């Protein structure tokens, strides 16, 4: 390899600065020949015991190091902010952009020639990929893997998806508190992230479909020894990527993004996929609009029978053949000339690994579980910039519905009144939740799949139309219209909805319409006041001032594009 690596600007120096850069690294017991010009590989570790999905990443990092050393590289592990979806308040989404900045500056500012991203829980994948994309080095992703299937009283249960069911059962008296606590243990019984096709699994599939992982990486359970094998092989491969100068921008092309949109539809991926893929596209300079997700993906058939759109879980997906089978079934829909981290395209990568071992888990393209399953974008006077709905997790009968609005002015208002027996609501109403968007909450939490009122559940009703400017968990289900943009906190029409207004949802016509005259809306707007910001200092204040709309990926406006990898000044 004749090309001089960027790490040479640290370790190859023959002056005072070179002494500093090498000497302090040697206190870890590194011999002098480690600084002989071999590729330095950064292992970006999102390990944290406060991120349960990523708590096993110390072992994965060691496996990656073995691979790097075997290939003649110099592995260095570094931490960044870890975003645990289940614990972090007010929402991990608020800090996705902050973690991306942490990843970006850590990668750029250090003597790294290539980077391995250890990802798992929902936001750890997009945040690290966003950061890496803004630097532009050779990059490979090692997904942490899903938990093993949950089992409770002889039944298969899925993380997240069954949370909503258990909550309903508790409200209606079908489950006791003691039974729920036992079921909790049965649901989360191994290392790994959600084993449903929630956002974590969706993100793993996303990076594999984008070409950022080794083939087959997304579905291997975290507890399976083959996950460590994949990590070790990834460590070997990143060294070769550095030698080939196979940078992330050569992989993340427009065609790769289009492939990912189609694959996401085929697996019934989370609606959060939209907001994260759009943010990554903004960092790499690919022009990806909200309407593209509908135009490219909404007609793709559902080929994967996984919760919440189906009945199986990620462990079953892996045993059935994993994503290579899906890629093979979709081959006529996908761009074939898209390079991946292997230096080859998907079809070359999956040769010999396309057998489907369970047709009840993975369907053939011409015999899908649902003919059209991709996420749909609806627009109208209630969502001028668009809103999204996931038909595969919704009720078909509600895809065309007009109902009376029952409005909750905040998440606190919702919690205070939703189970009030006097609440004027029936199953034909449309539940509306305001001020839970990027600016309003702040951070756009996963509250859009509002639990139905107790008195509705007691009638045996399981679904209603729900509208908000927030998100919902990828593990969730229901007829939820999400990501309404412009959001209510900046004066979007959602802020003007009142109890009793009639709202029309027509998914086939891509319509979300508030049946209120323009004159009346203008009158309401004149009386509306901009809410006080949720914070006036620190990162949250900066976030509120600079976050873009959900239709643009909710990234910070000043993070669009990239700054490259060059650092021209030394530290001493």
Coordinates of C-alpha atoms in Angstrom, one line a residue:
X1 CA 0.0 0.0 0.0
X2 CA 1.8 3.1 -1.2
X3 CA -0.9 5.6 -0.1
X4 CA 0.0 7.4 3.1
X5 CA -2.7 6.9 5.8
X6 CA -4.1 9.8 7.8
X7 CA -2.8 8.2 11.1
X8 CA 0.8 8.9 9.8
X9 CA 0.1 12.6 10.6
X10 CA 0.1 11.5 14.2
X11 CA 2.3 8.4 14.6
X12 CA 4.7 8.9 11.7
X13 CA 6.0 12.3 12.9
X14 CA 9.7 12.7 13.7
X15 CA 9.3 15.7 15.9
X16 CA 8.1 16.8 19.3
X17 CA 4.4 16.1 18.4
X18 CA 5.3 12.6 17.1
X19 CA 6.9 11.9 20.5
X20 CA 3.8 13.0 22.3
X21 CA 1.4 11.0 20.1
X22 CA 3.4 7.8 20.3
X23 CA 4.7 7.9 23.9
X24 CA 1.5 8.3 25.7
X25 CA 0.0 5.4 23.7
X26 CA 2.9 3.2 24.8
X27 CA 1.8 3.4 28.4
X28 CA -0.8 0.8 27.4
X29 CA 2.0 -1.7 26.6
X30 CA 2.1 -1.1 22.8
X31 CA 5.5 -1.9 21.2
X32 CA 7.1 0.5 18.8
X33 CA 6.3 -1.5 15.7
X34 CA 2.6 -0.9 16.2
X35 CA 3.4 2.6 14.9
X36 CA 5.0 1.4 11.7
X37 CA 2.3 2.7 9.4
X38 CA -0.2 -0.1 9.6
X39 CA -3.9 0.9 9.4
X40 CA -5.3 2.3 12.7
X41 CA -8.8 1.1 13.2
X42 CA -11.1 2.9 15.6
X43 CA -13.8 0.7 17.3
X44 CA -16.6 3.1 18.1
X45 CA -18.3 1.4 21.1
X46 CA -21.8 2.4 22.3
X47 CA -21.5 0.0 25.3
X48 CA -23.3 1.1 28.4
X49 CA -25.1 -0.7 31.2
X50 CA -27.7 2.0 30.9
X51 CA -28.3 0.8 27.4
X52 CA -29.3 -2.8 28.1
X53 CA -29.5 -3.6 24.4
X54 CA -25.7 -2.8 24.1
X55 CA -24.5 -4.1 27.5
X56 CA -22.6 -7.1 25.8
X57 CA -20.5 -4.9 23.5
X58 CA -17.3 -5.3 25.5
X59 CA -17.1 -8.9 24.1
X60 CA -18.0 -7.7 20.6
X61 CA -15.2 -5.2 20.7
X62 CA -12.7 -7.9 21.7
X63 CA -13.8 -10.0 18.7
X64 CA -13.4 -7.0 16.4
X65 CA -9.9 -6.4 17.8
X66 CA -8.9 -10.0 17.0
X67 CA -10.0 -9.6 13.4
X68 CA -8.1 -6.3 13.1
X69 CA -4.9 -7.7 14.5
X70 CA -5.2 -10.8 12.3
X71 CA -5.4 -8.6 9.2
X72 CA -2.4 -6.5 10.2
X73 CA -4.2 -3.5 11.7
X74 CA -3.9 -1.5 14.9
X75 CA -7.2 -1.6 16.8
X76 CA -8.1 1.2 19.2
X77 CA -11.4 1.2 21.0
X78 CA -13.2 4.4 22.0
X79 CA -16.5 5.2 23.6
X80 CA -19.2 7.7 22.7
X81 CA -22.5 8.7 24.2
X82 CA -24.8 5.6 24.3
X83 CA -28.5 6.1 23.8
X84 CA -30.7 3.6 25.7
X85 CA -34.2 3.7 24.4
X86 CA -35.8 2.1 27.4
X87 CA -34.3 4.4 30.2
X88 CA -33.2 7.7 28.8
X89 CA -35.6 10.6 29.5
X90 CA -37.3 12.5 28.0
X91 CA -36.5 10.5 24.9
X92 CA -33.4 9.1 23.3
X93 CA -34.3 10.8 20.0
X94 CA -33.6 14.2 21.6
X95 CA -29.9 13.1 21.9
X96 CA -29.5 11.3 18.6
X97 CA -27.9 14.3 17.0
X98 CA -25.7 15.0 20.0
X99 CA -24.4 11.4 19.9
X100 CA -23.8 11.8 16.1
X101 CA -21.6 14.9 16.9
X102 CA -19.8 12.9 19.5
X103 CA -19.1 10.1 16.9
X104 CA -18.1 12.6 14.2
X105 CA -15.6 14.6 16.3
X106 CA -14.2 11.5 17.9
X107 CA -13.5 9.9 14.6
X108 CA -12.2 13.1 12.9
X109 CA -10.0 14.3 15.8
X110 CA -8.2 11.0 16.4
X111 CA -5.5 9.1 14.4
X112 CA -8.0 6.7 12.8
X113 CA -7.8 5.4 9.2
X114 CA -11.0 3.3 9.3
X115 CA -13.9 2.8 11.8
X116 CA -16.0 0.0 13.1
X117 CA -19.4 1.0 14.5
X118 CA -20.7 -1.2 17.3
X119 CA -24.5 -0.6 17.2
X120 CA -27.6 -2.0 18.7
X121 CA -30.3 0.0 20.5
X122 CA -32.4 2.2 18.2
X123 CA -30.6 5.5 18.1
X124 CA -27.1 4.0 18.4
X125 CA -27.2 2.9 14.8
X126 CA -28.3 6.1 13.0
X127 CA -26.3 8.4 15.3
X128 CA -23.0 6.6 14.7
X129 CA -23.6 6.3 10.9
X130 CA -24.5 10.0 10.7
X131 CA -21.3 10.9 12.5
X132 CA -19.2 8.6 10.3
X133 CA -20.8 9.8 7.2
X134 CA -19.9 13.4 8.1
X135 CA -16.2 12.3 8.3
X136 CA -16.0 10.0 5.3
X137 CA -13.5 7.3 6.3
X138 CA -13.8 3.6 5.5
X139 CA -16.6 2.4 7.8
X140 CA -18.2 -0.9 8.7
X141 CA -21.1 -1.6 11.0
X142 CA -21.4 -4.5 13.4
X143 CA -25.0 -4.8 14.7
X144 CA -25.2 -6.1 18.2
X145 CA -28.0 -8.6 17.5
X146 CA -31.5 -9.2 18.8
X147 CA -32.5 -11.0 22.0
X148 CA -33.7 -14.6 21.9
X149 CA -37.4 -15.2 21.5
X150 CA -39.5 -14.4 24.5
X151 CA -41.6 -17.3 25.9
X152 CA -44.4 -16.9 28.4
X153 CA -46.9 -19.6 29.4
X154 CA -46.1 -21.6 26.3
X155 CA -46.5 -18.6 23.9
X156 CA -44.0 -16.6 22.0
X157 CA -43.8 -13.0 23.1
X158 CA -42.0 -10.1 21.5
X159 CA -40.2 -7.2 23.2
X160 CA -42.0 -4.0 22.9
X161 CA -45.0 -5.4 21.0
X162 CA -46.2 -7.3 24.0
X163 CA -45.6 -4.3 26.3
X164 CA -48.6 -2.7 24.7
X165 CA -50.7 -5.9 24.9
X166 CA -49.8 -6.4 28.6
X167 CA -50.7 -2.8 29.3
X168 CA -54.1 -3.4 27.7
X169 CA -54.6 -6.7 29.6
X170 CA -53.7 -5.0 32.9
X171 CA -56.3 -2.3 32.2
X172 CA -59.0 -4.7 31.4
X173 CA -58.3 -7.2 34.2
X174 CA -56.9 -10.0 32.1
X175 CA -53.5 -9.9 33.7
X176 CA -52.4 -9.3 37.3
X177 CA -49.4 -7.2 38.4
X178 CA -47.6 -10.4 39.5
X179 CA -48.2 -12.0 36.2
X180 CA -47.0 -8.9 34.4
X181 CA -43.7 -8.9 36.4
X182 CA -43.1 -12.6 35.6
X183 CA -43.9 -11.9 31.9
X184 CA -41.3 -9.1 31.9
X185 CA -38.6 -11.6 32.7
X186 CA -39.8 -14.0 30.1
X187 CA -39.8 -11.2 27.4
X188 CA -36.2 -10.0 28.0
X189 CA -34.3 -13.2 28.7
X190 CA -31.0 -12.7 26.9
X191 CA -28.5 -10.2 25.8
X192 CA -29.4 -8.1 22.7
X193 CA -31.9 -5.6 21.4
X194 CA -35.6 -6.0 20.7
X195 CA -36.3 -9.2 18.8
X196 CA -39.4 -7.8 17.1
X197 CA -39.1 -5.8 13.9
X198 CA -38.9 -2.7 16.1
X199 CA -36.5 0.2 15.4
X200 CA -33.4 -1.6 16.6
X201 CA -34.0 -4.6 14.2
X202 CA -35.1 -2.2 11.5
X203 CA -31.8 -0.2 11.8
X204 CA -29.8 -3.5 11.6
X205 CA -31.6 -4.4 8.5
X206 CA -31.2 -0.8 7.2
X207 CA -27.4 -0.9 7.5
X208 CA -27.2 -4.3 5.9
X209 CA -29.4 -3.2 3.0
X210 CA -27.3 0.0 2.6
X211 CA -24.3 -2.2 2.2
X212 CA -22.6 -1.2 5.5
X213 CA -22.3 -4.6 7.1
X214 CA -21.1 -8.0 6.1
X215 CA -23.8 -10.1 4.4
X216 CA -26.3 -11.7 6.8
X217 CA -25.2 -9.6 9.9
X218 CA -28.5 -8.1 10.8
X219 CA -30.5 -11.1 12.0
X220 CA -28.0 -13.2 14.0
X221 CA -29.1 -13.3 17.7
X222 CA -26.8 -11.5 20.1
X223 CA -26.4 -14.7 22.1
X224 CA -25.4 -16.8 19.1
X225 CA -21.6 -17.4 18.8
X226 CA -21.9 -16.6 15.1
X227 CA -22.4 -13.0 16.1
X228 CA -18.9 -12.9 17.5
X229 CA -17.6 -14.5 14.3
X230 CA -19.3 -11.8 12.3
X231 CA -17.6 -9.2 14.5
X232 CA -14.2 -10.8 14.0
X233 CA -14.6 -11.0 10.3
X234 CA -15.7 -7.4 10.2
X235 CA -12.5 -6.5 12.0
X236 CA -10.5 -8.2 9.3
X237 CA -12.5 -6.6 6.5
X238 CA -12.2 -3.0 7.7
X239 CA -8.4 -3.3 7.4
X240 CA -8.8 -4.3 3.8
X241 CA -11.3 -1.5 3.2
X242 CA -8.7 1.0 4.4
X243 CA -6.1 -0.4 2.0
X244 CA -8.7 -0.2 -0.8
X245 CA -9.7 3.3 0.3
X246 CA -13.3 2.1 0.2
X247 CA -14.9 5.1 2.0
X248 CA -18.4 5.3 3.2
X249 CA -19.5 7.8 0.6
X250 CA -18.7 5.2 -2.1
X251 CA -21.3 2.9 -0.5
X252 CA -24.0 5.4 0.6
X253 CA -25.2 6.3 -2.9
X254 CA -28.7 7.3 -4.0
X255 CA -29.2 3.8 -5.3
X256 CA -28.2 2.3 -1.9
X257 CA -30.8 4.5 -0.2
X258 CA -33.5 3.4 -2.6
X259 CA -32.6 -0.2 -2.0
X260 CA -32.9 0.3 1.7
X261 CA -36.4 1.9 1.3
X262 CA -37.6 -1.2 -0.6
X263 CA -36.1 -3.6 1.8
X264 CA -37.6 -1.8 4.8
X265 CA -41.0 -2.2 3.2
X266 CA -40.5 -5.9 2.5
X267 CA -39.6 -6.6 6.2
X268 CA -42.3 -4.4 7.7
X269 CA -39.7 -2.1 9.2
X270 CA -40.4 0.7 11.7
X271 CA -41.8 4.1 10.7
X272 CA -38.7 5.5 12.5
X273 CA -36.7 4.2 9.5
X274 CA -37.9 7.3 7.6
X275 CA -36.6 9.9 10.1
X276 CA -33.2 8.1 10.5
X277 CA -32.5 7.4 6.8
X278 CA -33.4 10.9 5.9
X279 CA -30.9 12.2 8.5
X280 CA -28.2 10.0 7.1
X281 CA -28.9 11.1 3.6
X282 CA -28.6 14.7 4.7
X283 CA -25.1 14.0 6.1
X284 CA -23.8 12.2 3.0
X285 CA -25.3 14.7 0.5
X286 CA -28.0 12.5 -1.0
X287 CA -31.2 14.4 -1.9
X288 CA -33.9 12.2 -0.3
X289 CA -37.3 13.7 0.2
X290 CA -40.2 12.4 2.3
X291 CA -42.3 11.7 -0.8
X292 CA -39.5 9.4 -2.0
X293 CA -40.3 6.9 0.8
X294 CA -43.9 6.6 -0.5
X295 CA -43.0 6.6 -4.2
X296 CA -40.2 4.0 -3.9
X297 CA -41.5 1.8 -1.1
X298 CA -45.3 1.9 -0.6
X299 CA -46.0 -0.7 -3.4
X300 CA -43.4 -3.2 -2.2
X301 CA -45.0 -6.5 -0.8
X302 CA -44.5 -7.6 2.8
X303 CA -42.3 -10.7 2.7
X304 CA -41.5 -11.1 6.4
X305 CA -43.9 -12.4 9.0
X306 CA -42.6 -10.7 12.1
X307 CA -44.1 -8.8 15.0
X308 CA -45.6 -6.2 15.0
X309 CA -46.8 -6.8 11.4
X310 CA -46.8 -10.6 11.8
X311 CA -46.3 -13.4 14.4
X312 CA -42.6 -14.4 14.4
X313 CA -39.4 -12.8 15.8
X314 CA -35.8 -12.1 14.7
X315 CA -34.5 -15.4 15.9
X316 CA -36.9 -17.2 13.5
X317 CA -35.9 -14.8 10.7
X318 CA -32.3 -15.8 11.1
X319 CA -33.1 -19.5 11.1
X320 CA -35.2 -19.0 8.0
X321 CA -32.2 -17.6 6.1
X322 CA -32.1 -13.9 7.2
X323 CA -31.9 -10.9 5.0
X324 CA -30.0 -12.6 2.1
X325 CA -33.3 -14.5 1.3
X326 CA -35.2 -11.2 1.2
X327 CA -32.6 -9.6 -1.0
X328 CA -32.9 -12.5 -3.4
X329 CA -36.7 -12.3 -3.5
X330 CA -36.4 -8.6 -4.2
X331 CA -33.6 -8.8 -6.7
X332 CA -35.8 -7.5 -9.6
X333 CA -36.8 -4.5 -7.5
X334 CA -33.3 -3.6 -6.3
X335 CA -30.4 -1.7 -8.0
X336 CA -27.8 -4.4 -8.7
X337 CA -24.8 -2.2 -9.2
X338 CA -24.5 -1.0 -5.6
X339 CA -21.2 -1.6 -3.9
X340 CA -21.1 -2.8 -0.3
X341 CA -18.4 -3.0 2.4
X342 CA -17.1 -6.3 0.8
X343 CA -16.3 -4.4 -2.5
X344 CA -19.0 -6.5 -4.2
X345 CA -22.7 -6.0 -4.7
X346 CA -25.5 -7.7 -2.7
X347 CA -26.1 -10.4 -5.3
X348 CA -22.5 -11.3 -5.3
X349 CA -22.5 -11.4 -1.5
X350 CA -25.4 -13.7 -1.1
X351 CA -24.4 -16.4 -3.6
X352 CA -25.1 -19.8 -1.9
X353 CA -27.0 -18.3 1.0
X354 CA -30.5 -17.7 -0.5
X355 CA -32.3 -20.8 0.5
X356 CA -35.6 -20.1 2.4
X357 CA -35.9 -22.6 5.3
X358 CA -39.3 -21.5 6.5
X359 CA -41.9 -20.1 4.1
X360 CA -44.2 -19.2 6.9
X361 CA -41.5 -16.7 8.1
X362 CA -40.3 -15.4 4.7
X363 CA -42.7 -15.3 1.8
X364 CA -41.9 -15.5 -1.9
X365 CA -42.1 -12.3 -3.8
X366 CA -45.1 -13.6 -5.9
X367 CA -46.9 -14.9 -2.8
X368 CA -46.5 -12.1 -0.2
X369 CA -48.1 -11.8 3.2
X370 CA -49.4 -8.3 2.1
X371 CA -49.3 -7.1 -1.5
X372 CA -48.4 -3.5 -0.6
X373 CA -46.7 -2.9 2.7
X374 CA -44.4 0.1 2.6
X375 CA -44.9 3.2 4.7
X376 CA -47.3 5.7 3.2
X377 CA -47.0 9.5 3.3
X378 CA -50.3 11.4 3.7
X379 CA -50.7 15.2 3.2
X380 CA -53.4 17.8 3.5
X381 CA -54.3 20.9 5.4
X382 CA -53.5 19.1 8.6
X383 CA -50.0 18.0 7.4
X384 CA -48.8 20.3 4.6
X385 CA -45.3 18.9 4.7
X386 CA -46.5 15.4 5.3
X387 CA -47.2 12.7 7.9
X388 CA -46.6 9.0 7.8
X389 CA -48.5 5.8 8.5
X390 CA -47.5 2.1 8.5
X391 CA -50.3 0.2 6.9
X392 CA -48.9 -3.3 7.7
X393 CA -49.3 -2.6 11.4
X394 CA -52.7 -0.8 11.1
X395 CA -56.3 -1.9 10.8
X396 CA -57.4 -2.1 7.1
X397 CA -61.0 -0.9 8.0
X398 CA -59.5 2.4 9.4
X399 CA -57.5 3.2 6.3
X400 CA -60.5 5.3 5.1
X401 CA -62.1 7.0 8.1
X402 CA -63.7 10.3 9.1
X403 CA -64.2 10.9 12.8
X404 CA -64.7 13.5 15.5
X405 CA -61.5 14.8 17.0
X406 CA -60.8 14.2 20.7
X407 CA -57.9 16.5 21.5
X408 CA -55.1 16.2 24.1
X409 CA -53.2 19.4 24.3
X410 CA -50.1 17.8 25.8
X411 CA -48.8 14.4 27.0
X412 CA -49.7 15.4 30.5
X413 CA -53.2 16.2 29.4
X414 CA -53.5 12.8 27.7
X415 CA -52.3 10.9 30.8
X416 CA -54.7 12.9 33.0
X417 CA -57.8 12.4 31.0
X418 CA -57.5 9.3 28.7
X419 CA -59.0 6.9 31.3
X420 CA -61.6 9.4 32.7
X421 CA -65.0 7.6 32.5
X422 CA -66.5 11.0 31.6
X423 CA -64.2 11.6 28.6
X424 CA -66.5 12.2 25.5
X425 CA -65.1 9.6 23.2
X426 CA -66.1 6.5 21.3
X427 CA -64.4 4.1 18.9
X428 CA -65.3 6.3 15.9
X429 CA -63.4 9.3 17.2
X430 CA -59.9 10.4 16.2
X431 CA -57.5 10.8 19.0
X432 CA -55.2 13.9 18.5
X433 CA -52.1 14.6 20.6
X434 CA -50.3 17.9 20.2
X435 CA -46.9 19.3 21.1
X436 CA -44.9 16.1 21.0
X437 CA -42.8 16.9 17.9
X438 CA -39.1 17.7 17.7
X439 CA -39.5 21.2 19.2
X440 CA -42.6 20.6 21.2
X441 CA -41.7 17.8 23.6
X442 CA -38.7 18.3 22.9
X443 CA -37.2 15.4 20.9
X444 CA -40.2 13.7 19.3
X445 CA -40.9 10.8 21.6
X446 CA -42.5 7.5 20.9
X447 CA -46.0 8.4 22.2
X448 CA -47.9 8.5 18.9
X449 CA -49.4 5.1 19.4
X450 CA -51.5 6.4 22.3
X451 CA -53.1 3.7 24.4
X452 CA -56.8 3.6 23.9
X453 CA -59.1 4.8 26.7
X454 CA -59.9 2.1 29.3
X455 CA -63.6 2.3 28.5
X456 CA -62.9 1.7 24.8
X457 CA -60.7 -1.3 25.5
X458 CA -63.4 -2.7 27.8
X459 CA -65.7 -2.8 24.8
X460 CA -63.3 -5.1 23.0
X461 CA -62.1 -2.3 20.7
X462 CA -58.4 -2.7 19.9
X463 CA -57.7 0.2 17.5
X464 CA -58.6 3.7 16.7
X465 CA -57.2 6.4 14.4
X466 CA -54.6 8.4 16.3
X467 CA -52.8 11.5 15.1
X468 CA -49.7 13.3 16.5
X469 CA -46.5 15.0 15.6
X470 CA -44.6 12.4 17.6
X471 CA -43.3 9.0 16.7
X472 CA -44.2 5.5 17.8
X473 CA -42.0 2.6 18.8
X474 CA -41.2 0.3 15.9
X475 CA -42.5 -2.5 18.1
X476 CA -45.9 -0.9 18.3
X477 CA -49.0 -1.4 16.2
X478 CA -52.2 0.5 15.4
X479 CA -53.6 3.0 13.0
X480 CA -51.3 5.8 14.0
X481 CA -50.6 8.8 11.8
X482 CA -47.2 10.1 12.9
X483 CA -44.6 12.8 12.3
X484 CA -47.2 15.4 11.3
X485 CA -45.3 18.3 9.8
X486 CA -45.1 21.2 10.4
X487 CA -45.4 20.3 14.1
X488 CA -47.8 22.0 16.5
X489 CA -45.1 23.7 18.5
X490 CA -44.0 25.9 15.6
X491 CA -47.6 26.7 14.5
X492 CA -48.5 23.8 12.3
X493 CA -52.2 23.2 11.7
X494 CA -52.2 20.4 14.3
X495 CA -52.0 23.2 16.9
X496 CA -55.3 24.6 15.8
X497 CA -57.4 21.4 16.0
X498 CA -60.2 21.6 18.5
X499 CA -62.5 19.0 20.1
X500 CA -65.4 18.1 17.8
X501 CA -63.5 19.0 14.5
X502 CA -64.0 16.3 11.8
X503 CA -60.8 14.8 10.5
X504 CA -60.6 12.6 7.4
X505 CA -57.9 10.0 6.8
X506 CA -57.8 8.4 3.3
X507 CA -54.7 6.4 2.9
X508 CA -55.5 5.3 -0.7
X509 CA -55.7 9.0 -1.7
X510 CA -52.8 10.0 0.6
X511 CA -55.0 12.5 2.4
X512 CA -55.1 13.8 5.9
X513 CA -57.7 16.6 6.0
X514 CA -59.2 18.8 8.7
X515 CA -62.7 19.7 7.8
X516 CA -62.5 23.3 9.1
X517 CA -62.7 26.3 6.7
X518 CA -59.7 28.4 5.9
X519 CA -61.4 31.4 7.5
X520 CA -61.9 29.6 10.8
X521 CA -58.3 28.3 10.8
X522 CA -57.1 31.8 10.2
X523 CA -59.1 33.0 13.2
X524 CA -57.7 30.3 15.4
X525 CA -54.2 31.0 14.2
X526 CA -54.6 34.7 15.2
X527 CA -55.5 33.6 18.7
X528 CA -52.7 31.0 19.0
X529 CA -49.5 31.9 20.9
X530 CA -46.1 30.3 20.4
X531 CA -45.3 28.1 23.5
X532 CA -42.4 29.0 25.7
X533 CA -39.3 26.9 24.9
X534 CA -38.7 23.8 27.0
X535 CA -35.1 24.9 27.8
X536 CA -33.1 28.0 27.6
X537 CA -29.6 26.7 28.1
X538 CA -27.3 23.8 27.1
X539 CA -27.7 21.2 24.4
X540 CA -31.5 21.1 24.6
X541 CA -31.8 24.8 24.0
X542 CA -29.5 24.5 21.0
X543 CA -31.5 21.5 19.7
X544 CA -34.8 23.5 19.9
X545 CA -33.3 26.4 18.0
X546 CA -31.7 24.3 15.2
X547 CA -33.7 21.1 14.8
X548 CA -35.3 20.6 11.4
X549 CA -38.8 19.2 10.8
X550 CA -39.6 15.5 10.9
X551 CA -40.0 15.5 7.1
X552 CA -36.3 16.4 6.9
X553 CA -35.0 13.8 9.4
X554 CA -35.1 16.0 12.5
X555 CA -31.3 16.6 12.2
X556 CA -29.8 19.9 13.3
X557 CA -29.6 22.4 10.4
X558 CA -25.9 23.1 10.9
X559 CA -25.0 19.4 10.7
X560 CA -26.2 19.0 7.1
X561 CA -23.4 17.8 4.8
X562 CA -20.0 16.8 6.0
X563 CA -16.7 18.3 7.1
X564 CA -14.4 15.6 5.9
X565 CA -11.5 14.0 7.8
X566 CA -8.8 16.6 7.5
X567 CA -7.4 18.2 10.7
X568 CA -4.7 20.7 9.9
X569 CA -3.5 21.8 13.4
X570 CA -1.7 19.9 16.1
X571 CA -2.5 19.9 19.8
X572 CA 0.9 21.1 21.1

